[in-house]
mmCIF file of C-alpha atoms and ligand atoms in Angstrom:
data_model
loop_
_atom_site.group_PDB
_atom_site.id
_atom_site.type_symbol
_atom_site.label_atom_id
_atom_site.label_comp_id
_atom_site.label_asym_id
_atom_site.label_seq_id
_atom_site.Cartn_x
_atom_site.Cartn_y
_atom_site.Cartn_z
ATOM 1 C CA UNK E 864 -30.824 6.364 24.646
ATOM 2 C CA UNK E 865 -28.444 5.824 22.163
ATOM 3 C CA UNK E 866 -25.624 2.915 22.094
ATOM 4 C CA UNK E 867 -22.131 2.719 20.404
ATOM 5 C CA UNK E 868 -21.870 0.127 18.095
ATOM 6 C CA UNK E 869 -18.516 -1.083 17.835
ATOM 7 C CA UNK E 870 -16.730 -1.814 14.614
ATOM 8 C CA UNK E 871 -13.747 -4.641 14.600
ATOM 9 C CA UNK E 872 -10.582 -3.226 13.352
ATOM 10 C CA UNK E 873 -8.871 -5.697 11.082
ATOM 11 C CA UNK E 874 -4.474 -3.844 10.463
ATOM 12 C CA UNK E 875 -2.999 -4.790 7.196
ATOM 13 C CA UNK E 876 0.794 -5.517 8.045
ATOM 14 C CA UNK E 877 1.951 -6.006 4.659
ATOM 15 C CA UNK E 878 3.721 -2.460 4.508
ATOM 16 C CA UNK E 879 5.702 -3.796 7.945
ATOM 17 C CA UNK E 880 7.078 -6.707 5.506
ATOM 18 C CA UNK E 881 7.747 -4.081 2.780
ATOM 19 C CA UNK E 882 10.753 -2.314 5.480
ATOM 20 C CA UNK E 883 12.271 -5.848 5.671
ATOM 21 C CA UNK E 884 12.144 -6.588 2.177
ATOM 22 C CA UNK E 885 13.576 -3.774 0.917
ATOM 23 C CA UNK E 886 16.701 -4.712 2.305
ATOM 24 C CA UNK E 887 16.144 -8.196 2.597
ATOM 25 C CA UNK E 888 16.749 -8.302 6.118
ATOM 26 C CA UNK E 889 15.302 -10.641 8.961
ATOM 27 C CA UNK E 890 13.368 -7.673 10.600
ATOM 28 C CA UNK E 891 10.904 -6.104 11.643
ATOM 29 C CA UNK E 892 9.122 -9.513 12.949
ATOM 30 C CA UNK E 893 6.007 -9.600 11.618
ATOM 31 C CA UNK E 894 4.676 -11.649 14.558
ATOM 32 C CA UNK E 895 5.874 -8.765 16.637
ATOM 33 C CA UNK E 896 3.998 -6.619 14.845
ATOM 34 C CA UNK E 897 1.245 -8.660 14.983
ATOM 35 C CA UNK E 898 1.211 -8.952 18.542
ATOM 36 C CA UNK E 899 1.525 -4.947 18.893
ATOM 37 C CA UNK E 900 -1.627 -4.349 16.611
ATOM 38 C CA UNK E 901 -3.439 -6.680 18.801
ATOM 39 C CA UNK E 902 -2.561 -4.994 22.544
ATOM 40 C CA UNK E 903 -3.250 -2.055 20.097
ATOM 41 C CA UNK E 904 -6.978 -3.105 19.659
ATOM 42 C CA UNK E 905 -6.695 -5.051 16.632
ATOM 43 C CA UNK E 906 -8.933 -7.806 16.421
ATOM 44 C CA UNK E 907 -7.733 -9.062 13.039
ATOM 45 C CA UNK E 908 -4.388 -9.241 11.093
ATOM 46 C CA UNK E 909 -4.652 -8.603 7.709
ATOM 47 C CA UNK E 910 -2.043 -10.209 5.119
ATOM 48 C CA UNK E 911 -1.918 -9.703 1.263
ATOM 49 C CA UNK E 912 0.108 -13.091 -0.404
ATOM 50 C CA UNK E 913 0.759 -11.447 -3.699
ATOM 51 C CA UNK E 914 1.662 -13.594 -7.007
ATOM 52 C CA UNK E 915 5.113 -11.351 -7.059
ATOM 53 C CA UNK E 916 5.686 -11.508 -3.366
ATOM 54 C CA UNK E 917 6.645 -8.230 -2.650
ATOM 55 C CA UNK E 918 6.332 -8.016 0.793
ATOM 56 C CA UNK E 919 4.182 -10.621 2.741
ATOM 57 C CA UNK E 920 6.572 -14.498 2.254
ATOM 58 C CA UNK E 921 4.748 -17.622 2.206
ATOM 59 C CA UNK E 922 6.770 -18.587 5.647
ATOM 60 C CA UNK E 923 5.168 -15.730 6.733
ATOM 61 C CA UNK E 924 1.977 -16.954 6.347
ATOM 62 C CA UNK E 925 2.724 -20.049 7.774
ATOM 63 C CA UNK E 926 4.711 -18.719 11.020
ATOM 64 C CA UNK E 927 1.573 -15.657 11.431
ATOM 65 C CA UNK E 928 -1.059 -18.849 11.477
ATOM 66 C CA UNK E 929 1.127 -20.024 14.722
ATOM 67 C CA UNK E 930 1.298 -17.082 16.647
ATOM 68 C CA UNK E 931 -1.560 -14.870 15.773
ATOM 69 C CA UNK E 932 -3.907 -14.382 18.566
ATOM 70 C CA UNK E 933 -6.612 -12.370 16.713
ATOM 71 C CA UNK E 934 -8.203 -13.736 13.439
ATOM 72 C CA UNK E 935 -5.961 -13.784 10.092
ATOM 73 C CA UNK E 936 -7.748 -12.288 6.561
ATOM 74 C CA UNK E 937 -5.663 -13.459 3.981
ATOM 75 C CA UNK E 938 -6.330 -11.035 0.630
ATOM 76 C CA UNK E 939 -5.044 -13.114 -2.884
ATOM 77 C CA UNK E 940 -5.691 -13.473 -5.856
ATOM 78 C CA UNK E 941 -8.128 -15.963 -7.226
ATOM 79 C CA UNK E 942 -4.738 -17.895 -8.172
ATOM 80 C CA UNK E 943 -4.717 -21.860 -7.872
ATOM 81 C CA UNK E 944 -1.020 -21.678 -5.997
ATOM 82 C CA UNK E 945 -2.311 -19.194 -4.006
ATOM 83 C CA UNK E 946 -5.612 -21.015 -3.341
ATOM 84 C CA UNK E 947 -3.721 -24.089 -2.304
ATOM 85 C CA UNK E 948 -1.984 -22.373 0.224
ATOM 86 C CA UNK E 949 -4.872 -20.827 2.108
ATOM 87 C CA UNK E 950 -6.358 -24.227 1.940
ATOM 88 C CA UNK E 951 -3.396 -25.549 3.743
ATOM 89 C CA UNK E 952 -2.766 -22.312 6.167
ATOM 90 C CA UNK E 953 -6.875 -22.163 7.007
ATOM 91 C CA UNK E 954 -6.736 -18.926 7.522
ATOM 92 C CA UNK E 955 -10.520 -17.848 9.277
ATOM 93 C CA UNK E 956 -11.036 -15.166 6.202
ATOM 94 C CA UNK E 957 -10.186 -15.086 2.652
ATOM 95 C CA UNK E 958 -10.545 -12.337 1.028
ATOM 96 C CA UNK E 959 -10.589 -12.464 -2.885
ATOM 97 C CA UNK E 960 -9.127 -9.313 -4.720
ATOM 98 C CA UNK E 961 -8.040 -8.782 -8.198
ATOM 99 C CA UNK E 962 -4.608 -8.320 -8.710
ATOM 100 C CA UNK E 963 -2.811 -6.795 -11.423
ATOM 101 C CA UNK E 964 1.444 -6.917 -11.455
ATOM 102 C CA UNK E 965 1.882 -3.551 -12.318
ATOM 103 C CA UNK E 966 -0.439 -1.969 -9.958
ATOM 104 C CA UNK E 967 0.804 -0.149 -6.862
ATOM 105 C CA UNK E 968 -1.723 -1.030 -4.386
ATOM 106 C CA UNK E 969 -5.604 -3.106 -5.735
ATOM 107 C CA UNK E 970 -7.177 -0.754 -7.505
ATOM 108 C CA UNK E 971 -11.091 -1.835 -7.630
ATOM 109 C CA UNK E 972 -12.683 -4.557 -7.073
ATOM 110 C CA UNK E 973 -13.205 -7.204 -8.352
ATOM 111 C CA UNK E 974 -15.670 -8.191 -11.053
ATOM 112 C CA UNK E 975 -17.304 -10.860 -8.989
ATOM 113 C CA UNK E 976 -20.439 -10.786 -11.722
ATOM 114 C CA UNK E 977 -18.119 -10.921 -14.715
ATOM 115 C CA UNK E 978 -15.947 -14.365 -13.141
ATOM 116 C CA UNK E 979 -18.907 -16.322 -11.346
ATOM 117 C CA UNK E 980 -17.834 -19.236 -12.680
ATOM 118 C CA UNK E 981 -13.991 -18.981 -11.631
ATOM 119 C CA UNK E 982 -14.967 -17.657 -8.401
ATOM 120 C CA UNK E 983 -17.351 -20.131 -7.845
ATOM 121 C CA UNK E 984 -14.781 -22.966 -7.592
ATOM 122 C CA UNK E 985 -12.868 -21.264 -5.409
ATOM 123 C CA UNK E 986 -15.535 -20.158 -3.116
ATOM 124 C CA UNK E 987 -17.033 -23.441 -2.604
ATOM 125 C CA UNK E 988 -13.259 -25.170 -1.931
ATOM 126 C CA UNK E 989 -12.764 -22.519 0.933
ATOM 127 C CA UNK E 990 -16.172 -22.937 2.032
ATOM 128 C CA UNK E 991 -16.042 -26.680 2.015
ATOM 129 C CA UNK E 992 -12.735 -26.217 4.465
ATOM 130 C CA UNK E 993 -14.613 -23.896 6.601
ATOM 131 C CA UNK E 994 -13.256 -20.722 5.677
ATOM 132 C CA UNK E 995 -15.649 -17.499 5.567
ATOM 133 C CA UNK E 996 -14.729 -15.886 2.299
ATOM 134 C CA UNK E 997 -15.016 -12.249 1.574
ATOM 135 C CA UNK E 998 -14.868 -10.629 -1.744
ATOM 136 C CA UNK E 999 -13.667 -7.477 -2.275
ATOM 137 C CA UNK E 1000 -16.077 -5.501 -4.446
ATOM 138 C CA UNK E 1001 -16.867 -1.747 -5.754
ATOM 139 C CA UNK E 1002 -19.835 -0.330 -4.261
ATOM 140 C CA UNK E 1003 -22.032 -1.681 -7.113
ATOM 141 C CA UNK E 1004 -25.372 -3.512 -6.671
ATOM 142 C CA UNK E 1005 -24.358 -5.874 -9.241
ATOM 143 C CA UNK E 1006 -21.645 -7.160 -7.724
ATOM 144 C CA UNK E 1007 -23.713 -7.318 -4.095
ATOM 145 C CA UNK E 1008 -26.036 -9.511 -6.315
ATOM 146 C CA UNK E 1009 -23.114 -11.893 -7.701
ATOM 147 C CA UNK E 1010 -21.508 -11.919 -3.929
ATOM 148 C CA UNK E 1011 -24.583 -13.753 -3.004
ATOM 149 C CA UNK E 1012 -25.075 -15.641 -5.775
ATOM 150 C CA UNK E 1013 -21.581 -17.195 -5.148
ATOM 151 C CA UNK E 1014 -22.322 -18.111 -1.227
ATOM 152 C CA UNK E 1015 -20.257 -15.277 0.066
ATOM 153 C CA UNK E 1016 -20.850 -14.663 3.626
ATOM 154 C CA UNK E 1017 -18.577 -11.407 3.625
ATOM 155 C CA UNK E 1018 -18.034 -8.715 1.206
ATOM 156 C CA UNK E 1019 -15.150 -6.016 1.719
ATOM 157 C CA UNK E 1020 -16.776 -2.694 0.335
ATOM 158 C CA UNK E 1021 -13.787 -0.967 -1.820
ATOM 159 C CA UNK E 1022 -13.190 2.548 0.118
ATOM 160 C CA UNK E 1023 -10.715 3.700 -1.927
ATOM 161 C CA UNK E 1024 -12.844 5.776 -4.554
ATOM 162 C CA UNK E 1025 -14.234 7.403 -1.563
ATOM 163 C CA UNK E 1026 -10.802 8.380 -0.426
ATOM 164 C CA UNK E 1027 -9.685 10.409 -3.348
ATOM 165 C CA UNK E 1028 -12.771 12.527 -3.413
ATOM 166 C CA UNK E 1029 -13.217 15.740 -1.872
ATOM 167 C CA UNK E 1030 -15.853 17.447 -0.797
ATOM 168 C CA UNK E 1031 -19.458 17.036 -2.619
ATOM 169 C CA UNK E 1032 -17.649 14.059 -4.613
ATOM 170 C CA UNK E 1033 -16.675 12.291 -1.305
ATOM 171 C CA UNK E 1034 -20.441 12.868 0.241
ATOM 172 C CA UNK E 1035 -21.594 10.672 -3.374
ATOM 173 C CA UNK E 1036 -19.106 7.878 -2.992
ATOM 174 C CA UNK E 1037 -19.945 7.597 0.280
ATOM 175 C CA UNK E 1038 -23.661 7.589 -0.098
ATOM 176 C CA UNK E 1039 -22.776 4.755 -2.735
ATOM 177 C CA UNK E 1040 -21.424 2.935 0.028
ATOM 178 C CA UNK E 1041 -23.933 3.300 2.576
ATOM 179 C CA UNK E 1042 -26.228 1.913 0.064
ATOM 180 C CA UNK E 1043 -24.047 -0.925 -1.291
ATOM 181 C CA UNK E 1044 -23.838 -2.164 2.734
ATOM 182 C CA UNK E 1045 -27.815 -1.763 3.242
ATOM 183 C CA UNK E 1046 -28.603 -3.924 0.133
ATOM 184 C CA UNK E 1047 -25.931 -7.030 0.706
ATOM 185 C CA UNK E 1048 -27.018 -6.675 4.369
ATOM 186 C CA UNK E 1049 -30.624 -7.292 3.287
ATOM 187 C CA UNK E 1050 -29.449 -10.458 1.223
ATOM 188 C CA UNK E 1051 -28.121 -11.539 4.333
ATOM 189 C CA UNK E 1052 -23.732 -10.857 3.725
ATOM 190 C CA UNK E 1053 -21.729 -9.338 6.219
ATOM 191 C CA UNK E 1054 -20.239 -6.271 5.425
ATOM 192 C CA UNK E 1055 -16.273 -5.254 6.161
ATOM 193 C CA UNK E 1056 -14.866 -2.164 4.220
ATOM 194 C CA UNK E 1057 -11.488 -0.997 3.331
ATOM 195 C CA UNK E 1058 -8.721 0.750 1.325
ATOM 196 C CA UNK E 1059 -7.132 3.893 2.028
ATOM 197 C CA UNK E 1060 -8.482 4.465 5.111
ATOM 198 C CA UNK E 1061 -6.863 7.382 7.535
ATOM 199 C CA UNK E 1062 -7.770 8.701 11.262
ATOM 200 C CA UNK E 1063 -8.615 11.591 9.395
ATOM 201 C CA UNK E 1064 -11.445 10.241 6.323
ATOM 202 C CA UNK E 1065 -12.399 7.243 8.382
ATOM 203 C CA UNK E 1066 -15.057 9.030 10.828
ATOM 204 C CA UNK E 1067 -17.521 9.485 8.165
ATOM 205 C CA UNK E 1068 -17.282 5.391 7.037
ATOM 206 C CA UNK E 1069 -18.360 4.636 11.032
ATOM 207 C CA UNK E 1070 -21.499 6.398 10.189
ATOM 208 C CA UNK E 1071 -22.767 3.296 7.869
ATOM 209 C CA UNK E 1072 -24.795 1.032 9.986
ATOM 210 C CA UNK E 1073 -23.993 -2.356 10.310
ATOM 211 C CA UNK E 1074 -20.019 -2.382 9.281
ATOM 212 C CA UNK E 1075 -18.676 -5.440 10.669
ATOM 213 C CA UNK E 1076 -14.582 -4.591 10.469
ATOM 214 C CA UNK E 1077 -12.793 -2.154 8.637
ATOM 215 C CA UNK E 1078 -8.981 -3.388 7.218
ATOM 216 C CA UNK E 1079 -6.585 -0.733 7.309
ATOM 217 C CA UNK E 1080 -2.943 -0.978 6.977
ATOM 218 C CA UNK E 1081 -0.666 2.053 4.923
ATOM 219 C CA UNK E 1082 -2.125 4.727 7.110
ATOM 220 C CA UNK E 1083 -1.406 2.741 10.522
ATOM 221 C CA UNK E 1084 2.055 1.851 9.230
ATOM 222 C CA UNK E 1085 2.849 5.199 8.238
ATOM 223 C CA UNK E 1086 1.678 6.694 12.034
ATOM 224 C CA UNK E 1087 3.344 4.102 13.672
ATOM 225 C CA UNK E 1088 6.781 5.692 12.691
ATOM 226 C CA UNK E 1089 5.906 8.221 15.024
ATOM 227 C CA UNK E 1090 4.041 6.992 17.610
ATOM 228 C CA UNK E 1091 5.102 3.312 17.489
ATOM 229 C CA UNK E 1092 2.550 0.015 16.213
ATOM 230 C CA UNK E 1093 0.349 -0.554 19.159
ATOM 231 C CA UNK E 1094 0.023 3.211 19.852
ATOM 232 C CA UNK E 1095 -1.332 3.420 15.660
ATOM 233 C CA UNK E 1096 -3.089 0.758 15.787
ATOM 234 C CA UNK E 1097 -4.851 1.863 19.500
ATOM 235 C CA UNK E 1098 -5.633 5.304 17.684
ATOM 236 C CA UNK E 1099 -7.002 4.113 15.003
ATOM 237 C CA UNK E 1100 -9.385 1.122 16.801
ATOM 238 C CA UNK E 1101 -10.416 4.264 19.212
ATOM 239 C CA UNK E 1102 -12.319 5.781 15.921
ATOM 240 C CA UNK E 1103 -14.070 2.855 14.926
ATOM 241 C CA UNK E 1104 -17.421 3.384 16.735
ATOM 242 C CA UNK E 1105 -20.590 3.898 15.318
ATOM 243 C CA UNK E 1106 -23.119 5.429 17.140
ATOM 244 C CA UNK E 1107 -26.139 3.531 17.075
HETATM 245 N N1 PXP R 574 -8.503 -4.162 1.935
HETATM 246 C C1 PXP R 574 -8.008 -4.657 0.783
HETATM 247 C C2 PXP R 574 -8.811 -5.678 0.049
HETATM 248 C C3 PXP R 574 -6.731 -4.284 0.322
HETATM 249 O O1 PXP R 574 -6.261 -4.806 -0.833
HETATM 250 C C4 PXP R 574 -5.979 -3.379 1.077
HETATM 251 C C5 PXP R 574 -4.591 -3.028 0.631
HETATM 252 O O2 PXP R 574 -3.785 -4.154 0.664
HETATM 253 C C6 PXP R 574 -6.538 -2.885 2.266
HETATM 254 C C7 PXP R 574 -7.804 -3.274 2.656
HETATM 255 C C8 PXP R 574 -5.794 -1.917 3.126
HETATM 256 O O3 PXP R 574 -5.625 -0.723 2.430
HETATM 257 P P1 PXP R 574 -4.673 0.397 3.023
HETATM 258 O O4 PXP R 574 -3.312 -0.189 3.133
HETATM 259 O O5 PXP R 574 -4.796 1.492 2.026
HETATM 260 O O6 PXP R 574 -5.245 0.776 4.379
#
């Protein structure tokens, strides 16, 4: 008889504080938004504390750590300012990405093999305060390798690739990703995926075995102007089973 496995959704809210700072208002709340993703289904909030602060505030950080009721993943930079203030907020997941000024959105992953030694700092000073730490990596069995190298109990598998393919070129990514999530859960990491995930590409992801939440936030931002947060976010949370 087969069983649904169910996969956590984690909603990225940092597009929510790109509405308010684009006119540098006091709304939308972010902790109401929170709070909606969670009656939604969300069992994580996802926050992005960029070196430029675009959207997400360091007060907001602060005033999310009060109210949230689900678990907060806070994405930076391996930045020492930045560092210092997860190590003061104690937020229950980092999660390292590289993080270029320029850039739109992260593009890749990082190059966890290329910066053991920076990471490695880092990782054992968020460990030591007992914060899981997740690094965001390509779908590359070298990187799986330096992820456990450096400790990390989590790894976010980079999705985005996947999402720009079509056809045949989609069914390789994702093949790259089935096997990236078999081999770091073999070396014992937990594996959460993410980046341009939509209602409509997502099913396919759900088929990996073993995916232990999947962060999603333009997609569920972008529905909820039609169908309001919680409503998104319940959508969205009502994909995320796989069926084993
Ligand atoms: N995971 C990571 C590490 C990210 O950097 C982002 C984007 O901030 C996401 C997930 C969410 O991506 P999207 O907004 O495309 O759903």
């Amino acid at each position: 008889m087969s069983q649904l496995h169910h996969i956590r959704l984690g909603v990225n809210i940092d597009h929510v504080a790109t509405l308010r700072q684009a006119r540098r208002t006091a709304y939308p709340s972010l902790v109401e938004a929170a709070a909606a993703c969670e009656r939604g289904g969300a069992e994580g909030i996802t926050i992005h504390l960029r070196e430029d602060r675009r959207h997400i505030q360091d007060a907001d950080v602060f005033l999310l750590r009060r109210h949230l009721r689900s678990r907060m993943n806070l994405e930076m930079a391996n930045h020492p300012d930045i560092v210092a203030i997860a190590l003061e907020v104690k937020p229950e997941e980092v999660c390292l990405v590289p993080e270029k000024r320029a850039e739109l959105t992260t593009e890749g992953g990082l190059d966890a093999a290329g910066q053991k030694r920076e990471l490695g700092a880092t990782c054992r000073a968020l460990r030591e305060r007992g914060i899981a730490v997740s690094l965001f990596i390509d779908p590359d069995l070298r990187q799986i390798e330096a992820a456990a190298e450096l400790q990390a109990p989590y790894i976010e598998l980079h999705t985005g690739t996947y999402c720009e393919r079509t056809g045949a070129a989609a069914v390789v990514e994702l093949e790259r990703l089935r096997q990236a999530a078999a081999h770091a859960q073999k070396l014992g990491i937990r594996v959460n995926a993410g980046h341009g995930l939509t209602l409509d590409n997502v099913g396919p992801i759900c088929m990996i075995p073993g995916l232990d939440t999947l962060n999603i936030g333009h997609s569920i931002v972008c529905h909820a102007v039609f169908v309001g947060l919680e409503n998104a976010t319940r959508a969205m949370a009502q994909k995320l089973i796989h069926p084993a």
